[in-house]
CSV table of C-alpha atoms in Angstrom, one decimal:
chain,number,residue,atom,x,y,z
L,70,UNK,CA,14.7,30.7,1.2
L,71,UNK,CA,15.7,33.6,-1.1
L,72,UNK,CA,12.7,35.5,-2.4
L,73,UNK,CA,12.4,35.0,-6.1
L,74,UNK,CA,10.8,37.3,-8.7
L,75,UNK,CA,7.2,36.8,-9.5
L,76,UNK,CA,5.8,37.1,-13.0
L,77,UNK,CA,2.2,38.0,-13.7
L,78,UNK,CA,0.1,35.7,-16.0
L,79,UNK,CA,-2.3,38.1,-17.8
L,80,UNK,CA,-5.4,36.8,-19.6
L,81,UNK,CA,-6.9,38.8,-22.4
L,82,UNK,CA,-10.6,39.7,-22.1
L,83,UNK,CA,-11.8,37.5,-24.9
L,84,UNK,CA,-10.8,34.4,-22.9
L,85,UNK,CA,-7.8,33.4,-25.0
L,86,UNK,CA,-4.2,33.9,-24.0
L,87,UNK,CA,-1.4,35.3,-26.1
L,88,UNK,CA,1.5,32.9,-26.4
L,89,UNK,CA,3.6,34.9,-23.9
L,90,UNK,CA,0.8,34.6,-21.3
L,91,UNK,CA,1.2,30.9,-21.0
L,92,UNK,CA,4.4,29.5,-19.6
L,93,UNK,CA,6.1,27.6,-22.4
L,94,UNK,CA,9.1,26.3,-20.4
L,95,UNK,CA,10.4,26.5,-16.9
L,96,UNK,CA,12.7,29.3,-18.0
L,97,UNK,CA,9.6,31.5,-18.3
L,98,UNK,CA,9.5,31.8,-14.5
L,99,UNK,CA,11.9,32.3,-11.5
L,100,UNK,CA,9.3,31.2,-9.0
L,101,UNK,CA,7.8,27.9,-10.2
L,102,UNK,CA,4.6,27.2,-12.2
L,103,UNK,CA,1.3,27.0,-10.4
L,104,UNK,CA,-1.5,24.7,-11.7
L,105,UNK,CA,-4.9,25.4,-10.1
L,106,UNK,CA,-7.8,22.9,-9.5
L,107,UNK,CA,-11.2,23.7,-8.1
L,108,UNK,CA,-10.2,23.3,-4.5
L,109,UNK,CA,-6.4,23.1,-4.4
L,110,UNK,CA,-3.3,24.1,-6.3
L,111,UNK,CA,0.1,22.7,-7.1
L,112,UNK,CA,3.4,24.5,-7.4
L,113,UNK,CA,6.0,22.8,-9.6
L,114,UNK,CA,9.8,23.6,-9.5
L,115,UNK,CA,12.4,21.9,-11.6
L,116,UNK,CA,15.7,21.2,-10.0
L,117,UNK,CA,19.1,21.4,-11.7
L,118,UNK,CA,19.2,17.7,-12.3
L,119,UNK,CA,15.8,17.8,-14.1
L,120,UNK,CA,13.8,16.2,-11.3
L,121,UNK,CA,10.7,18.0,-10.0
L,122,UNK,CA,9.4,19.1,-6.6
L,123,UNK,CA,5.7,19.5,-6.5
L,124,UNK,CA,3.8,21.0,-3.6
L,125,UNK,CA,0.1,20.4,-3.4
L,126,UNK,CA,-2.0,22.6,-1.1
L,127,UNK,CA,-5.8,22.2,-0.4
L,128,UNK,CA,-7.6,25.4,0.2
L,129,UNK,CA,-10.0,24.2,2.8
L,130,UNK,CA,-7.6,23.2,5.5
L,131,UNK,CA,-4.0,23.7,4.2
L,132,UNK,CA,-3.4,20.0,3.9
L,133,UNK,CA,-1.4,18.6,1.1
L,134,UNK,CA,1.7,16.7,-0.2
L,135,UNK,CA,5.2,17.4,-1.3
L,136,UNK,CA,6.6,15.0,-3.9
L,137,UNK,CA,10.1,14.7,-5.4
L,138,UNK,CA,9.9,12.8,-8.7
L,139,UNK,CA,11.4,12.3,-12.1
L,140,UNK,CA,8.8,13.1,-14.8
L,141,UNK,CA,6.0,12.5,-12.3
L,142,UNK,CA,6.0,8.8,-13.1
L,143,UNK,CA,9.0,7.9,-10.9
L,144,UNK,CA,8.5,9.1,-7.3
L,145,UNK,CA,11.7,9.5,-5.3
L,146,UNK,CA,10.3,10.8,-2.0
L,147,UNK,CA,7.1,12.1,-0.7
L,148,UNK,CA,5.8,13.9,2.5
L,149,UNK,CA,2.4,14.9,4.0
L,150,UNK,CA,2.3,18.7,4.6
L,151,UNK,CA,0.2,21.3,6.4
L,152,UNK,CA,0.2,24.8,4.9
L,153,UNK,CA,3.3,23.8,3.1
L,154,UNK,CA,5.3,22.6,6.1
L,155,UNK,CA,6.4,19.0,6.3
L,156,UNK,CA,4.6,16.8,8.8
L,157,UNK,CA,7.0,14.6,10.8
L,158,UNK,CA,7.2,10.8,10.3
L,159,UNK,CA,5.3,10.9,7.0
L,160,UNK,CA,8.2,10.6,4.6
L,161,UNK,CA,8.5,7.8,2.1
L,162,UNK,CA,11.6,7.1,0.0
L,163,UNK,CA,11.4,5.0,-3.1
L,164,UNK,CA,14.4,3.2,-4.5
L,165,UNK,CA,14.5,1.6,-7.9
L,166,UNK,CA,16.2,-1.8,-8.6
L,167,UNK,CA,17.7,-0.4,-11.8
L,168,UNK,CA,19.0,2.7,-10.1
L,169,UNK,CA,17.8,6.3,-10.8
L,170,UNK,CA,20.4,6.8,-13.6
L,171,UNK,CA,18.8,4.0,-15.6
L,172,UNK,CA,15.2,5.1,-15.4
L,173,UNK,CA,13.9,5.7,-18.9
L,174,UNK,CA,13.3,9.0,-20.6
L,175,UNK,CA,9.6,9.0,-21.3
L,176,UNK,CA,7.9,9.3,-24.7
L,177,UNK,CA,4.4,8.5,-26.1
L,178,UNK,CA,3.7,4.8,-26.6
L,179,UNK,CA,6.4,3.7,-24.1
L,180,UNK,CA,6.0,1.0,-21.5
L,181,UNK,CA,8.3,0.2,-18.6
L,182,UNK,CA,8.3,-2.2,-15.7
L,183,UNK,CA,10.6,-2.3,-12.7
L,184,UNK,CA,10.9,-3.3,-9.1
L,185,UNK,CA,11.0,-0.8,-6.2
L,186,UNK,CA,11.3,-0.7,-2.5
L,187,UNK,CA,9.3,2.0,-0.6
L,188,UNK,CA,10.7,2.8,2.9
L,189,UNK,CA,8.7,4.6,5.5
L,190,UNK,CA,10.0,6.8,8.3
L,191,UNK,CA,9.3,4.1,10.8
L,192,UNK,CA,11.6,1.7,8.9
L,193,UNK,CA,8.9,-0.5,7.4
L,194,UNK,CA,9.2,-1.3,3.7
L,195,UNK,CA,7.0,-2.2,0.8
L,196,UNK,CA,8.5,-4.2,-2.1
L,197,UNK,CA,6.5,-3.3,-5.2
L,198,UNK,CA,6.4,-3.7,-9.0
L,199,UNK,CA,5.8,-0.5,-11.0
L,200,UNK,CA,4.3,-0.6,-14.5
L,201,UNK,CA,4.4,2.7,-16.5
L,202,UNK,CA,2.3,3.1,-19.6
L,203,UNK,CA,2.6,6.2,-21.8
L,204,UNK,CA,-0.4,6.8,-24.0
L,205,UNK,CA,-0.4,8.7,-27.4
L,206,UNK,CA,0.1,12.4,-27.4
L,207,UNK,CA,-3.0,14.6,-27.1
L,208,UNK,CA,-3.6,18.2,-26.0
L,209,UNK,CA,-4.6,19.6,-22.6
L,210,UNK,CA,-6.4,22.9,-22.0
L,211,UNK,CA,-5.5,24.8,-18.8
L,212,UNK,CA,-7.7,27.8,-18.6
L,213,UNK,CA,-6.8,29.8,-21.7
L,214,UNK,CA,-3.6,27.8,-22.4
L,215,UNK,CA,-3.2,24.7,-24.4
L,216,UNK,CA,-0.3,22.2,-24.3
L,217,UNK,CA,0.9,19.0,-26.0
L,218,UNK,CA,0.4,16.3,-23.4
L,219,UNK,CA,1.3,12.7,-22.8
L,220,UNK,CA,-1.2,10.8,-20.5
L,221,UNK,CA,0.5,8.4,-18.1
L,222,UNK,CA,-0.8,5.4,-16.2
L,223,UNK,CA,1.3,4.1,-13.4
L,224,UNK,CA,0.2,0.8,-11.8
L,225,UNK,CA,1.9,-0.2,-8.5
L,226,UNK,CA,1.4,-3.8,-7.4
L,227,UNK,CA,2.3,-4.9,-3.9
L,228,UNK,CA,3.5,-8.2,-2.6
L,229,UNK,CA,-0.1,-9.2,-1.8
L,230,UNK,CA,-1.0,-8.8,-5.5
L,231,UNK,CA,-3.2,-5.7,-4.9
L,232,UNK,CA,-2.7,-3.0,-7.5
L,233,UNK,CA,-3.2,0.7,-7.4
L,234,UNK,CA,-3.4,2.9,-10.6
L,235,UNK,CA,-2.2,6.5,-10.6
L,236,UNK,CA,-3.1,8.7,-13.6
L,237,UNK,CA,-1.1,11.7,-14.7
L,238,UNK,CA,-0.6,14.0,-17.7
L,239,UNK,CA,3.0,14.9,-18.6
L,240,UNK,CA,3.6,18.3,-20.3
L,241,UNK,CA,6.9,17.8,-22.3
L,242,UNK,CA,7.4,21.6,-22.8
L,243,UNK,CA,7.4,22.2,-19.1
L,244,UNK,CA,8.9,18.9,-18.0
L,245,UNK,CA,6.5,18.0,-15.2
L,246,UNK,CA,3.4,15.8,-14.9
L,247,UNK,CA,0.0,16.9,-13.5
L,248,UNK,CA,-1.4,14.3,-11.1
L,249,UNK,CA,-5.1,13.5,-11.5
L,250,UNK,CA,-5.5,11.0,-8.6
L,251,UNK,CA,-5.7,7.2,-8.5
L,252,UNK,CA,-7.8,4.2,-7.5
L,253,UNK,CA,-7.5,0.5,-6.9
L,254,UNK,CA,-7.3,-1.4,-10.2
L,255,UNK,CA,-10.7,-2.2,-11.5
L,256,UNK,CA,-12.5,0.5,-9.5
L,257,UNK,CA,-14.3,3.5,-11.2
L,258,UNK,CA,-12.2,6.7,-11.2
L,259,UNK,CA,-13.1,10.4,-11.6
L,260,UNK,CA,-9.9,12.4,-12.3
L,261,UNK,CA,-9.2,15.8,-10.7
L,262,UNK,CA,-8.8,18.1,-13.7
L,263,UNK,CA,-6.9,21.4,-13.6
L,264,UNK,CA,-8.6,24.7,-14.5
L,265,UNK,CA,-5.7,27.1,-14.9
L,266,UNK,CA,-1.9,27.5,-15.1
L,267,UNK,CA,0.2,30.5,-14.1
L,268,UNK,CA,3.6,31.7,-13.2
L,269,UNK,CA,2.0,33.7,-10.4
L,270,UNK,CA,0.7,32.2,-7.2
L,271,UNK,CA,-3.1,31.7,-7.2
L,272,UNK,CA,-5.4,34.1,-5.4
L,273,UNK,CA,-8.5,33.4,-3.3
L,274,UNK,CA,-11.3,35.6,-2.0
L,275,UNK,CA,-12.4,35.8,1.6
L,276,UNK,CA,-14.3,32.5,1.3
L,277,UNK,CA,-11.2,30.7,0.1
L,278,UNK,CA,-12.5,30.4,-3.5
L,279,UNK,CA,-10.1,30.8,-6.4
L,280,UNK,CA,-10.4,34.1,-8.2
L,281,UNK,CA,-8.9,35.8,-11.2
L,282,UNK,CA,-6.6,33.8,-13.6
L,283,UNK,CA,-6.4,30.9,-11.1
L,284,UNK,CA,-10.2,30.3,-11.6
L,285,UNK,CA,-9.7,29.5,-15.3
L,286,UNK,CA,-12.3,30.5,-17.8
L,287,UNK,CA,-15.6,28.8,-17.0
L,288,UNK,CA,-18.3,28.8,-19.6
L,289,UNK,CA,-20.6,31.7,-18.9
L,290,UNK,CA,-24.2,30.9,-17.9
L,291,UNK,CA,-26.6,31.4,-20.8
L,292,UNK,CA,-28.6,34.7,-20.7
L,293,UNK,CA,-32.2,34.3,-19.5
L,294,UNK,CA,-34.9,34.1,-22.1
L,295,UNK,CA,-36.5,37.5,-22.7
L,296,UNK,CA,-39.8,38.1,-21.0
L,297,UNK,CA,-42.9,38.0,-23.4
L,298,UNK,CA,-44.2,41.4,-24.2
L,299,UNK,CA,-47.0,42.7,-21.9
L,300,UNK,CA,-50.2,43.7,-23.7
L,301,UNK,CA,-51.6,47.0,-22.6
L,302,UNK,CA,-55.3,46.9,-21.4
């Protein structure tokens, strides 16, 4: 792979970023956009056809996933990974009954339903129904940066009637969706929320903890209450 140029994401000391410090489009970087969470990060790269490759890496053991999708909502292929390398026999390819060229361009308030076939490396398949719900536009804060965002709910129902709900947030200015996790329909769900965004790869300290811009801007702890004055004897 050709080494690409890295750009530094600088944060001003007051905890707010100048407009140029926050990537506003994928043209702001030649080396992808990195979104950091508390214990993992995701790199997003847009391909020439507008689809997106996302590479998720967990800090603890290097495990993760590689996903090729359209808008995040329409997964085309996925793999398990270890330290960024693909793990054999873990690929899944999803085909859509309507064809990739007929998948919708997403916008707030839109709903879509379609049939898919998910094929595993071992040749087994899952025939599923996918329901996509785009919620009204809101804003998402990523460290010092703020973006218009479109929450997405993707419900995948298998032939046995069991349904799984994935939740994402699409950033229209950047053209990719941040994945928050998922759960079986009806189960409680606690989303993974990002803490920072950068055009520079995140950094960790010797303990594997995110540092610098990748750690976002946590609210500082309140100062301790002053000690009461001591009366002299």
